[in-house]
Amino acid sequence: MYFDGDADLTTPERSGSAVADTMGMTHMLGGGSPRLARLGSRYPLLRPGQVVLFGFDPAELDTGEWTELVSRHLYAAPAPAVRADPAGEARRARAYLDRRCDSYLVHFDVDVLHTGLFPLANFPHFAGLTLDQVAAGLNEFTGGEKFGGLVVTEVNPDHDPSGQLLRTLAASVTRALAPD
Ligand SMILES: [Mn+2]
């Protein structure tokens, strides 16, 4: 469950920034640099039907990324769709993985949050989700029988000197992980 402000579907050849993080999904699906794509214990690490892209900003994908997303038939719930119905989109996304996997991992990049509301990530996203919308997703994804683990990434404490954002985030994650 790729819960992220980005789709991370660029390649070393196409990327303007050369930031490896922007190519993570490409490499997990077996594309991009063969040396990176073959780092894991199997190749490819993931098949397209094992991936959900949830909460990315569709305005930030370039033509190459859209081509990748569509030609691989990836399940995609972009931020505007999530904003319109956070719980419903999360339920449908989880159902998609539930049908295809024995267990799934939730990758939660805090850059899925709107930078103006929650400036904790390294890379800004000014069309991101609210904390409530993100919580709806986390609650759904961590509540499933097939939920296998949660990775929280891109938290930059330097952006939060008082620690208030971190406390708020930790409370939200804790609520999601608590048994009902
Ligand atoms: Mn991201």
Short mmCIF file of C-alpha atoms and ligand atoms in Angstrom, two decimals:
data_model
loop_
_atom_site.label_atom_id
_atom_site.label_comp_id
_atom_site.label_asym_id
_atom_site.label_seq_id
_atom_site.Cartn_x
_atom_site.Cartn_y
_atom_site.Cartn_z
CA MET A 1 0.00 0.00 0.00
CA TYR A 2 1.95 2.95 -1.31
CA PHE A 3 0.48 5.80 0.76
CA ASP A 4 2.58 8.65 -0.58
CA GLY A 5 2.34 12.13 -2.06
CA ASP A 6 4.21 10.77 -5.08
CA ALA A 7 3.97 7.79 -7.39
CA ASP A 8 7.80 7.53 -7.56
CA LEU A 9 7.65 6.10 -11.08
CA THR A 10 10.45 8.00 -12.74
CA THR A 11 13.71 6.43 -13.96
CA PRO A 12 17.40 7.39 -13.81
CA GLU A 13 17.18 8.37 -17.50
CA ARG A 14 14.02 10.48 -17.22
CA SER A 15 14.47 12.05 -13.78
CA GLY A 16 15.29 15.74 -13.63
CA SER A 17 16.33 15.61 -9.96
CA ALA A 18 18.22 12.26 -9.92
CA VAL A 19 16.72 11.69 -6.45
CA ALA A 20 16.53 7.90 -5.97
CA ASP A 21 13.32 8.24 -3.91
CA THR A 22 11.47 9.46 -7.01
CA MET A 23 12.23 6.10 -8.73
CA GLY A 24 11.47 3.72 -5.87
CA MET A 25 8.31 2.21 -7.31
CA THR A 26 9.91 1.82 -10.75
CA HIS A 27 12.70 -0.26 -9.23
CA MET A 28 10.35 -2.35 -7.08
CA LEU A 29 8.45 -3.22 -10.28
CA GLY A 30 11.65 -4.27 -12.04
CA GLY A 31 12.26 -1.19 -14.20
CA GLY A 32 14.86 1.56 -14.11
CA SER A 33 18.44 0.63 -13.29
CA PRO A 34 18.92 -3.18 -13.32
CA ARG A 35 21.48 -2.90 -10.50
CA LEU A 36 18.88 -1.30 -8.23
CA ALA A 37 15.93 -3.35 -9.45
CA ARG A 38 17.84 -6.57 -8.68
CA LEU A 39 18.96 -5.62 -5.16
CA GLY A 40 16.32 -7.79 -3.49
CA SER A 41 15.88 -11.50 -2.92
CA ARG A 42 13.65 -11.84 -5.99
CA TYR A 43 13.05 -10.04 -9.25
CA PRO A 44 10.89 -8.12 -9.62
CA LEU A 45 10.22 -7.33 -5.99
CA LEU A 46 6.57 -6.62 -6.78
CA ARG A 47 4.16 -7.38 -9.59
CA PRO A 48 1.89 -4.52 -10.72
CA GLY A 49 -1.21 -6.19 -9.24
CA GLN A 50 0.40 -6.17 -5.80
CA VAL A 51 0.63 -2.38 -5.68
CA VAL A 52 -1.80 0.38 -4.75
CA LEU A 53 -0.79 4.02 -5.22
CA PHE A 54 -2.80 5.98 -2.68
CA GLY A 55 -2.93 9.74 -2.16
CA PHE A 56 -0.39 10.96 -4.73
CA ASP A 57 -0.74 14.42 -6.29
CA PRO A 58 -1.66 13.75 -9.94
CA ALA A 59 -0.35 17.18 -11.01
CA GLU A 60 3.18 16.17 -10.06
CA LEU A 61 3.50 13.15 -12.35
CA ASP A 62 5.26 13.79 -15.62
CA THR A 63 4.37 12.18 -18.94
CA GLY A 64 6.77 9.30 -18.38
CA GLU A 65 5.29 8.52 -14.98
CA TRP A 66 1.73 8.57 -16.31
CA THR A 67 2.79 6.26 -19.13
CA GLU A 68 4.32 3.89 -16.58
CA LEU A 69 1.24 4.00 -14.34
CA VAL A 70 -1.24 3.36 -17.15
CA SER A 71 0.75 0.80 -19.13
CA ARG A 72 1.39 -1.29 -16.00
CA HIS A 73 -2.32 -1.02 -15.05
CA LEU A 74 -1.48 0.11 -11.54
CA TYR A 75 -4.30 0.67 -9.07
CA ALA A 76 -4.31 4.42 -8.42
CA ALA A 77 -6.28 6.52 -5.94
CA PRO A 78 -4.97 10.07 -6.47
CA ALA A 79 -5.31 12.77 -3.79
CA PRO A 80 -8.45 14.45 -5.22
CA ALA A 81 -10.31 11.12 -5.18
CA VAL A 82 -9.14 10.41 -1.64
CA ARG A 83 -10.18 13.90 -0.52
CA ALA A 84 -13.68 13.35 -1.91
CA ASP A 85 -14.21 10.09 -0.01
CA PRO A 86 -11.29 9.16 2.27
CA ALA A 87 -12.85 6.15 3.99
CA GLY A 88 -14.48 4.80 0.83
CA GLU A 89 -11.33 5.09 -1.27
CA ALA A 90 -9.31 3.45 1.51
CA ARG A 91 -11.81 0.59 1.78
CA ARG A 92 -11.73 -0.05 -1.99
CA ALA A 93 -7.93 0.11 -2.07
CA ARG A 94 -7.60 -2.35 0.79
CA ALA A 95 -10.13 -4.70 -0.82
CA TYR A 96 -8.03 -4.69 -4.00
CA LEU A 97 -4.94 -5.87 -2.07
CA ASP A 98 -6.95 -8.27 0.09
CA ARG A 99 -8.01 -10.12 -3.07
CA ARG A 100 -4.44 -10.41 -4.35
CA CYS A 101 -2.07 -10.81 -1.40
CA ASP A 102 -1.55 -13.00 1.68
CA SER A 103 -0.33 -9.93 3.53
CA TYR A 104 0.57 -6.38 2.61
CA LEU A 105 2.95 -3.71 3.87
CA VAL A 106 1.84 -0.10 4.31
CA HIS A 107 4.44 2.42 3.15
CA PHE A 108 3.39 5.76 4.68
CA ASP A 109 5.34 8.76 3.44
CA VAL A 110 4.36 11.83 5.45
CA ASP A 111 4.66 13.90 2.27
CA VAL A 112 1.13 12.68 1.48
CA LEU A 113 0.11 15.36 3.99
CA HIS A 114 -0.48 18.93 2.82
CA THR A 115 2.76 20.82 3.47
CA GLY A 116 0.90 23.99 4.48
CA LEU A 117 -0.95 22.09 7.19
CA PHE A 118 1.71 19.61 8.22
CA PRO A 119 5.23 20.61 7.11
CA LEU A 120 7.14 17.56 8.31
CA ALA A 121 8.36 16.01 5.05
CA ASN A 122 11.49 16.76 3.06
CA PHE A 123 9.67 17.39 -0.22
CA PRO A 124 6.75 19.84 -0.16
CA HIS A 125 3.30 18.97 -1.53
CA PHE A 126 0.84 21.84 -1.57
CA ALA A 127 -2.08 19.75 -2.79
CA GLY A 128 -1.75 17.08 -0.12
CA LEU A 129 -4.22 15.55 2.30
CA THR A 130 -5.35 16.70 5.75
CA LEU A 131 -4.42 14.75 8.85
CA ASP A 132 -8.03 13.53 9.19
CA GLN A 133 -8.00 12.22 5.61
CA VAL A 134 -4.69 10.49 6.23
CA ALA A 135 -6.00 9.02 9.49
CA ALA A 136 -8.98 7.55 7.62
CA GLY A 137 -6.54 5.77 5.32
CA LEU A 138 -4.26 4.57 8.11
CA ASN A 139 -7.19 3.27 10.14
CA GLU A 140 -8.48 1.25 7.19
CA PHE A 141 -5.09 -0.09 6.08
CA THR A 142 -3.88 -1.14 9.53
CA GLY A 143 -7.23 -2.65 10.50
CA GLY A 144 -7.18 -5.46 7.97
CA GLU A 145 -6.46 -9.09 8.71
CA LYS A 146 -3.79 -9.02 6.03
CA PHE A 147 -2.03 -5.94 7.40
CA GLY A 148 1.60 -7.02 7.74
CA GLY A 149 3.45 -3.89 8.84
CA LEU A 150 3.82 -0.13 8.65
CA VAL A 151 6.78 1.91 7.41
CA VAL A 152 6.73 5.64 8.21
CA THR A 153 9.11 7.62 6.07
CA GLU A 154 10.39 11.11 5.23
CA VAL A 155 9.81 12.48 8.74
CA ASN A 156 12.26 15.36 9.14
CA PRO A 157 12.47 16.50 12.79
CA ASP A 158 14.38 19.61 11.69
CA HIS A 159 11.08 20.88 10.30
CA ASP A 160 9.44 20.55 13.70
CA PRO A 161 11.66 22.15 16.40
CA SER A 162 8.92 22.10 19.06
CA GLY A 163 8.03 18.46 18.38
CA GLN A 164 4.34 19.27 18.13
CA LEU A 165 3.90 17.80 14.63
CA LEU A 166 5.71 14.63 15.67
CA ARG A 167 3.48 14.22 18.72
CA THR A 168 0.38 14.71 16.58
CA LEU A 169 1.62 12.23 13.99
CA ALA A 170 2.57 9.66 16.65
CA ALA A 171 -0.88 9.96 18.21
CA SER A 172 -2.54 9.40 14.85
CA VAL A 173 -0.40 6.36 14.04
CA THR A 174 -0.93 4.97 17.55
CA ARG A 175 -4.71 5.32 17.23
CA ALA A 176 -4.61 3.50 13.90
CA LEU A 177 -2.55 0.63 15.34
CA ALA A 178 -4.55 0.27 18.57
CA PRO A 179 -6.97 -2.66 18.68
CA ASP A 180 -10.60 -1.61 18.26
MN MN B 1 6.83 10.90 -1.41
#
